[in-house]
């Protein structure tokens, strides 16, 4: 059985996305501190690189507070990254199973969980991630196939 690496760059970037989406990051040093609280030891250079690669930009939010955030054009970029992570998919009953490269499942699962929370992925109730596999549970007892198609459509994959 493969050992999970919760401190991988992929899992760290998934946490960066969550922290930015939660509105907690006002500066690169904020990101370094928040990641340290979660057990990730990074330099400011690494934090800066992660923010840039993920497409986070610093600016005023709707309430006038300066913080890092993702703008609309970044959603398309992140969707492209997600579509590249899905190498294959299958379904059974109320489950959709997504295969990813090793170490990428947690990143994909976190993104799908956020899509559920935001209402962009309406037929799922949650995910479970391994090293290279994401199990997505459908709200419907026989909705696995429809859920898989919804995910593929959401991320723009053509697998």
PDB file of C-alpha atoms in Angstrom:
ATOM      1  CA  UNK A   1       0.000   0.000   0.000  1.00  0.00           C
ATOM      2  CA  UNK A   2       1.328   3.451  -0.897  1.00  0.00           C
ATOM      3  CA  UNK A   3       2.203   5.752   1.955  1.00  0.00           C
ATOM      4  CA  UNK A   4       0.291   9.034   1.896  1.00  0.00           C
ATOM      5  CA  UNK A   5       2.375  12.178   1.819  1.00  0.00           C
ATOM      6  CA  UNK A   6       0.321  14.899   3.455  1.00  0.00           C
ATOM      7  CA  UNK A   7       3.249  17.322   3.186  1.00  0.00           C
ATOM      8  CA  UNK A   8       3.615  17.068  -0.588  1.00  0.00           C
ATOM      9  CA  UNK A   9       3.636  20.198  -2.764  1.00  0.00           C
ATOM     10  CA  UNK A  10       0.232  19.167  -4.109  1.00  0.00           C
ATOM     11  CA  UNK A  11      -1.329  18.947  -0.640  1.00  0.00           C
ATOM     12  CA  UNK A  12       0.364  22.219   0.355  1.00  0.00           C
ATOM     13  CA  UNK A  13      -1.058  23.995  -2.687  1.00  0.00           C
ATOM     14  CA  UNK A  14      -4.467  22.577  -1.909  1.00  0.00           C
ATOM     15  CA  UNK A  15      -4.196  24.171   1.543  1.00  0.00           C
ATOM     16  CA  UNK A  16      -3.066  27.461  -0.046  1.00  0.00           C
ATOM     17  CA  UNK A  17      -6.208  27.470  -2.198  1.00  0.00           C
ATOM     18  CA  UNK A  18      -8.376  26.795   0.853  1.00  0.00           C
ATOM     19  CA  UNK A  19      -6.687  29.537   2.903  1.00  0.00           C
ATOM     20  CA  UNK A  20      -7.029  32.077   0.079  1.00  0.00           C
ATOM     21  CA  UNK A  21     -10.648  31.070  -0.568  1.00  0.00           C
ATOM     22  CA  UNK A  22     -11.368  31.451   3.169  1.00  0.00           C
ATOM     23  CA  UNK A  23     -10.029  35.032   3.002  1.00  0.00           C
ATOM     24  CA  UNK A  24      -7.246  34.449   5.545  1.00  0.00           C
ATOM     25  CA  UNK A  25      -4.246  35.540   3.475  1.00  0.00           C
ATOM     26  CA  UNK A  26      -3.432  39.246   3.406  1.00  0.00           C
ATOM     27  CA  UNK A  27       0.298  38.872   2.711  1.00  0.00           C
ATOM     28  CA  UNK A  28       2.901  36.261   1.881  1.00  0.00           C
ATOM     29  CA  UNK A  29       4.018  36.221   5.521  1.00  0.00           C
ATOM     30  CA  UNK A  30       0.391  35.478   6.524  1.00  0.00           C
ATOM     31  CA  UNK A  31       0.517  32.468   4.219  1.00  0.00           C
ATOM     32  CA  UNK A  32       3.821  31.256   5.713  1.00  0.00           C
ATOM     33  CA  UNK A  33       2.326  31.538   9.251  1.00  0.00           C
ATOM     34  CA  UNK A  34      -0.968  29.845   8.348  1.00  0.00           C
ATOM     35  CA  UNK A  35       0.822  26.978   6.602  1.00  0.00           C
ATOM     36  CA  UNK A  36       3.120  26.558   9.626  1.00  0.00           C
ATOM     37  CA  UNK A  37       0.028  26.164  11.845  1.00  0.00           C
ATOM     38  CA  UNK A  38      -1.023  23.329   9.543  1.00  0.00           C
ATOM     39  CA  UNK A  39       2.398  21.639   9.688  1.00  0.00           C
ATOM     40  CA  UNK A  40       3.873  22.906   6.425  1.00  0.00           C
ATOM     41  CA  UNK A  41       7.273  24.558   6.795  1.00  0.00           C
ATOM     42  CA  UNK A  42       7.817  26.910   3.840  1.00  0.00           C
ATOM     43  CA  UNK A  43       9.908  29.953   3.053  1.00  0.00           C
ATOM     44  CA  UNK A  44       8.395  33.194   1.841  1.00  0.00           C
ATOM     45  CA  UNK A  45       9.844  32.407  -1.583  1.00  0.00           C
ATOM     46  CA  UNK A  46       7.901  29.133  -1.708  1.00  0.00           C
ATOM     47  CA  UNK A  47       4.740  30.906  -0.533  1.00  0.00           C
ATOM     48  CA  UNK A  48       5.194  33.530  -3.229  1.00  0.00           C
ATOM     49  CA  UNK A  49       5.734  30.876  -5.904  1.00  0.00           C
ATOM     50  CA  UNK A  50       2.639  28.930  -4.794  1.00  0.00           C
ATOM     51  CA  UNK A  51       0.468  32.047  -4.883  1.00  0.00           C
ATOM     52  CA  UNK A  52       1.746  32.964  -8.337  1.00  0.00           C
ATOM     53  CA  UNK A  53       1.400  29.458  -9.800  1.00  0.00           C
ATOM     54  CA  UNK A  54      -2.146  29.142  -8.450  1.00  0.00           C
ATOM     55  CA  UNK A  55      -3.107  32.528  -9.851  1.00  0.00           C
ATOM     56  CA  UNK A  56      -3.845  34.294  -6.566  1.00  0.00           C
ATOM     57  CA  UNK A  57      -3.666  38.067  -6.797  1.00  0.00           C
ATOM     58  CA  UNK A  58      -3.494  40.652  -4.047  1.00  0.00           C
ATOM     59  CA  UNK A  59      -6.160  43.304  -4.118  1.00  0.00           C
ATOM     60  CA  UNK A  60      -9.191  44.762  -2.397  1.00  0.00           C
ATOM     61  CA  UNK A  61     -12.066  42.385  -1.820  1.00  0.00           C
ATOM     62  CA  UNK A  62     -15.749  43.426  -1.908  1.00  0.00           C
ATOM     63  CA  UNK A  63     -15.503  44.951   1.574  1.00  0.00           C
ATOM     64  CA  UNK A  64     -12.347  46.931   0.753  1.00  0.00           C
ATOM     65  CA  UNK A  65      -9.881  44.706   2.627  1.00  0.00           C
ATOM     66  CA  UNK A  66      -6.607  43.976   0.845  1.00  0.00           C
ATOM     67  CA  UNK A  67      -5.986  40.235   0.644  1.00  0.00           C
ATOM     68  CA  UNK A  68      -5.046  37.484  -1.800  1.00  0.00           C
ATOM     69  CA  UNK A  69      -7.938  36.175  -3.882  1.00  0.00           C
ATOM     70  CA  UNK A  70      -8.715  34.338  -7.065  1.00  0.00           C
ATOM     71  CA  UNK A  71     -10.275  36.381  -9.849  1.00  0.00           C
ATOM     72  CA  UNK A  72     -12.705  35.018 -12.447  1.00  0.00           C
ATOM     73  CA  UNK A  73     -10.042  34.338 -15.077  1.00  0.00           C
ATOM     74  CA  UNK A  74      -8.164  32.248 -12.542  1.00  0.00           C
ATOM     75  CA  UNK A  75     -11.146  29.886 -12.253  1.00  0.00           C
ATOM     76  CA  UNK A  76     -10.588  28.828 -15.861  1.00  0.00           C
ATOM     77  CA  UNK A  77      -6.881  28.294 -15.159  1.00  0.00           C
ATOM     78  CA  UNK A  78      -7.636  26.190 -12.066  1.00  0.00           C
ATOM     79  CA  UNK A  79     -10.230  24.208 -14.023  1.00  0.00           C
ATOM     80  CA  UNK A  80      -7.578  23.459 -16.646  1.00  0.00           C
ATOM     81  CA  UNK A  81      -5.241  22.227 -13.903  1.00  0.00           C
ATOM     82  CA  UNK A  82      -7.981  20.000 -12.502  1.00  0.00           C
ATOM     83  CA  UNK A  83      -8.850  18.536 -15.897  1.00  0.00           C
ATOM     84  CA  UNK A  84      -5.193  17.589 -16.340  1.00  0.00           C
ATOM     85  CA  UNK A  85      -5.299  15.695 -13.022  1.00  0.00           C
ATOM     86  CA  UNK A  86      -8.036  13.273 -14.044  1.00  0.00           C
ATOM     87  CA  UNK A  87      -6.441  10.414 -15.963  1.00  0.00           C
ATOM     88  CA  UNK A  88      -9.556   8.216 -15.939  1.00  0.00           C
ATOM     89  CA  UNK A  89     -12.895   7.776 -14.220  1.00  0.00           C
ATOM     90  CA  UNK A  90     -15.496   5.118 -13.541  1.00  0.00           C
ATOM     91  CA  UNK A  91     -18.658   4.739 -11.499  1.00  0.00           C
ATOM     92  CA  UNK A  92     -20.739   2.211  -9.607  1.00  0.00           C
ATOM     93  CA  UNK A  93     -24.002   2.716  -7.740  1.00  0.00           C
ATOM     94  CA  UNK A  94     -23.701   6.041  -5.945  1.00  0.00           C
ATOM     95  CA  UNK A  95     -19.913   6.351  -6.381  1.00  0.00           C
ATOM     96  CA  UNK A  96     -17.681   8.069  -8.902  1.00  0.00           C
ATOM     97  CA  UNK A  97     -14.027   6.995  -8.909  1.00  0.00           C
ATOM     98  CA  UNK A  98     -11.432   9.368 -10.349  1.00  0.00           C
ATOM     99  CA  UNK A  99      -7.838   8.296 -11.041  1.00  0.00           C
ATOM    100  CA  UNK A 100      -5.043  10.879 -10.783  1.00  0.00           C
ATOM    101  CA  UNK A 101      -1.262  10.911 -10.964  1.00  0.00           C
ATOM    102  CA  UNK A 102       0.373   9.778  -7.670  1.00  0.00           C
ATOM    103  CA  UNK A 103       0.076  12.438  -4.959  1.00  0.00           C
ATOM    104  CA  UNK A 104      -2.606  14.497  -6.726  1.00  0.00           C
ATOM    105  CA  UNK A 105      -5.777  12.959  -5.281  1.00  0.00           C
ATOM    106  CA  UNK A 106      -5.926  15.196  -2.177  1.00  0.00           C
ATOM    107  CA  UNK A 107      -5.646  18.332  -4.306  1.00  0.00           C
ATOM    108  CA  UNK A 108      -8.438  17.182  -6.637  1.00  0.00           C
ATOM    109  CA  UNK A 109     -10.662  16.038  -3.749  1.00  0.00           C
ATOM    110  CA  UNK A 110     -10.232  19.364  -1.950  1.00  0.00           C
ATOM    111  CA  UNK A 111     -11.206  21.235  -5.092  1.00  0.00           C
ATOM    112  CA  UNK A 112     -14.280  19.051  -5.556  1.00  0.00           C
ATOM    113  CA  UNK A 113     -15.272  19.534  -1.898  1.00  0.00           C
ATOM    114  CA  UNK A 114     -15.069  23.311  -2.379  1.00  0.00           C
ATOM    115  CA  UNK A 115     -17.179  22.972  -5.542  1.00  0.00           C
ATOM    116  CA  UNK A 116     -19.799  21.085  -3.483  1.00  0.00           C
ATOM    117  CA  UNK A 117     -19.764  23.775  -0.814  1.00  0.00           C
ATOM    118  CA  UNK A 118     -20.128  26.578  -3.358  1.00  0.00           C
ATOM    119  CA  UNK A 119     -22.953  24.825  -5.234  1.00  0.00           C
ATOM    120  CA  UNK A 120     -20.975  24.228  -8.443  1.00  0.00           C
ATOM    121  CA  UNK A 121     -21.101  20.454  -7.903  1.00  0.00           C
ATOM    122  CA  UNK A 122     -24.631  19.794  -6.758  1.00  0.00           C
ATOM    123  CA  UNK A 123     -24.998  16.017  -6.927  1.00  0.00           C
ATOM    124  CA  UNK A 124     -22.092  15.121  -4.601  1.00  0.00           C
ATOM    125  CA  UNK A 125     -22.035  14.956  -0.813  1.00  0.00           C
ATOM    126  CA  UNK A 126     -18.296  14.540  -0.337  1.00  0.00           C
ATOM    127  CA  UNK A 127     -15.002  12.952  -1.299  1.00  0.00           C
ATOM    128  CA  UNK A 128     -12.412  10.557   0.060  1.00  0.00           C
ATOM    129  CA  UNK A 129      -8.888  10.766  -1.330  1.00  0.00           C
ATOM    130  CA  UNK A 130      -6.053   8.285  -1.408  1.00  0.00           C
ATOM    131  CA  UNK A 131      -2.744   8.818  -3.140  1.00  0.00           C
ATOM    132  CA  UNK A 132      -3.930   8.489  -6.737  1.00  0.00           C
ATOM    133  CA  UNK A 133      -7.676   7.865  -6.387  1.00  0.00           C
ATOM    134  CA  UNK A 134     -10.621  10.056  -5.389  1.00  0.00           C
ATOM    135  CA  UNK A 135     -13.909   8.492  -4.357  1.00  0.00           C
ATOM    136  CA  UNK A 136     -16.835  10.902  -4.777  1.00  0.00           C
ATOM    137  CA  UNK A 137     -20.164  10.018  -3.161  1.00  0.00           C
ATOM    138  CA  UNK A 138     -23.411  10.931  -4.917  1.00  0.00           C
ATOM    139  CA  UNK A 139     -26.517  12.182  -3.119  1.00  0.00           C
ATOM    140  CA  UNK A 140     -28.555   9.734  -5.198  1.00  0.00           C
ATOM    141  CA  UNK A 141     -28.376   5.967  -4.546  1.00  0.00           C
ATOM    142  CA  UNK A 142     -27.800   5.281  -8.241  1.00  0.00           C
ATOM    143  CA  UNK A 143     -26.220   8.582  -9.258  1.00  0.00           C
ATOM    144  CA  UNK A 144     -22.562   7.589  -9.626  1.00  0.00           C
ATOM    145  CA  UNK A 145     -22.500   7.677 -13.427  1.00  0.00           C
ATOM    146  CA  UNK A 146     -24.302  11.021 -13.590  1.00  0.00           C
ATOM    147  CA  UNK A 147     -21.978  12.402 -10.904  1.00  0.00           C
ATOM    148  CA  UNK A 148     -18.890  11.314 -12.873  1.00  0.00           C
ATOM    149  CA  UNK A 149     -20.252  13.062 -15.975  1.00  0.00           C
ATOM    150  CA  UNK A 150     -21.019  16.203 -13.916  1.00  0.00           C
ATOM    151  CA  UNK A 151     -17.453  16.278 -12.560  1.00  0.00           C
ATOM    152  CA  UNK A 152     -15.920  15.808 -16.011  1.00  0.00           C
ATOM    153  CA  UNK A 153     -18.121  18.606 -17.351  1.00  0.00           C
ATOM    154  CA  UNK A 154     -17.265  20.856 -14.369  1.00  0.00           C
ATOM    155  CA  UNK A 155     -13.505  20.532 -14.778  1.00  0.00           C
ATOM    156  CA  UNK A 156     -13.592  20.390 -18.557  1.00  0.00           C
ATOM    157  CA  UNK A 157     -11.839  17.039 -18.838  1.00  0.00           C
ATOM    158  CA  UNK A 158     -12.269  14.936 -21.953  1.00  0.00           C
ATOM    159  CA  UNK A 159     -11.103  11.566 -20.669  1.00  0.00           C
TER     160      UNK A 159
END
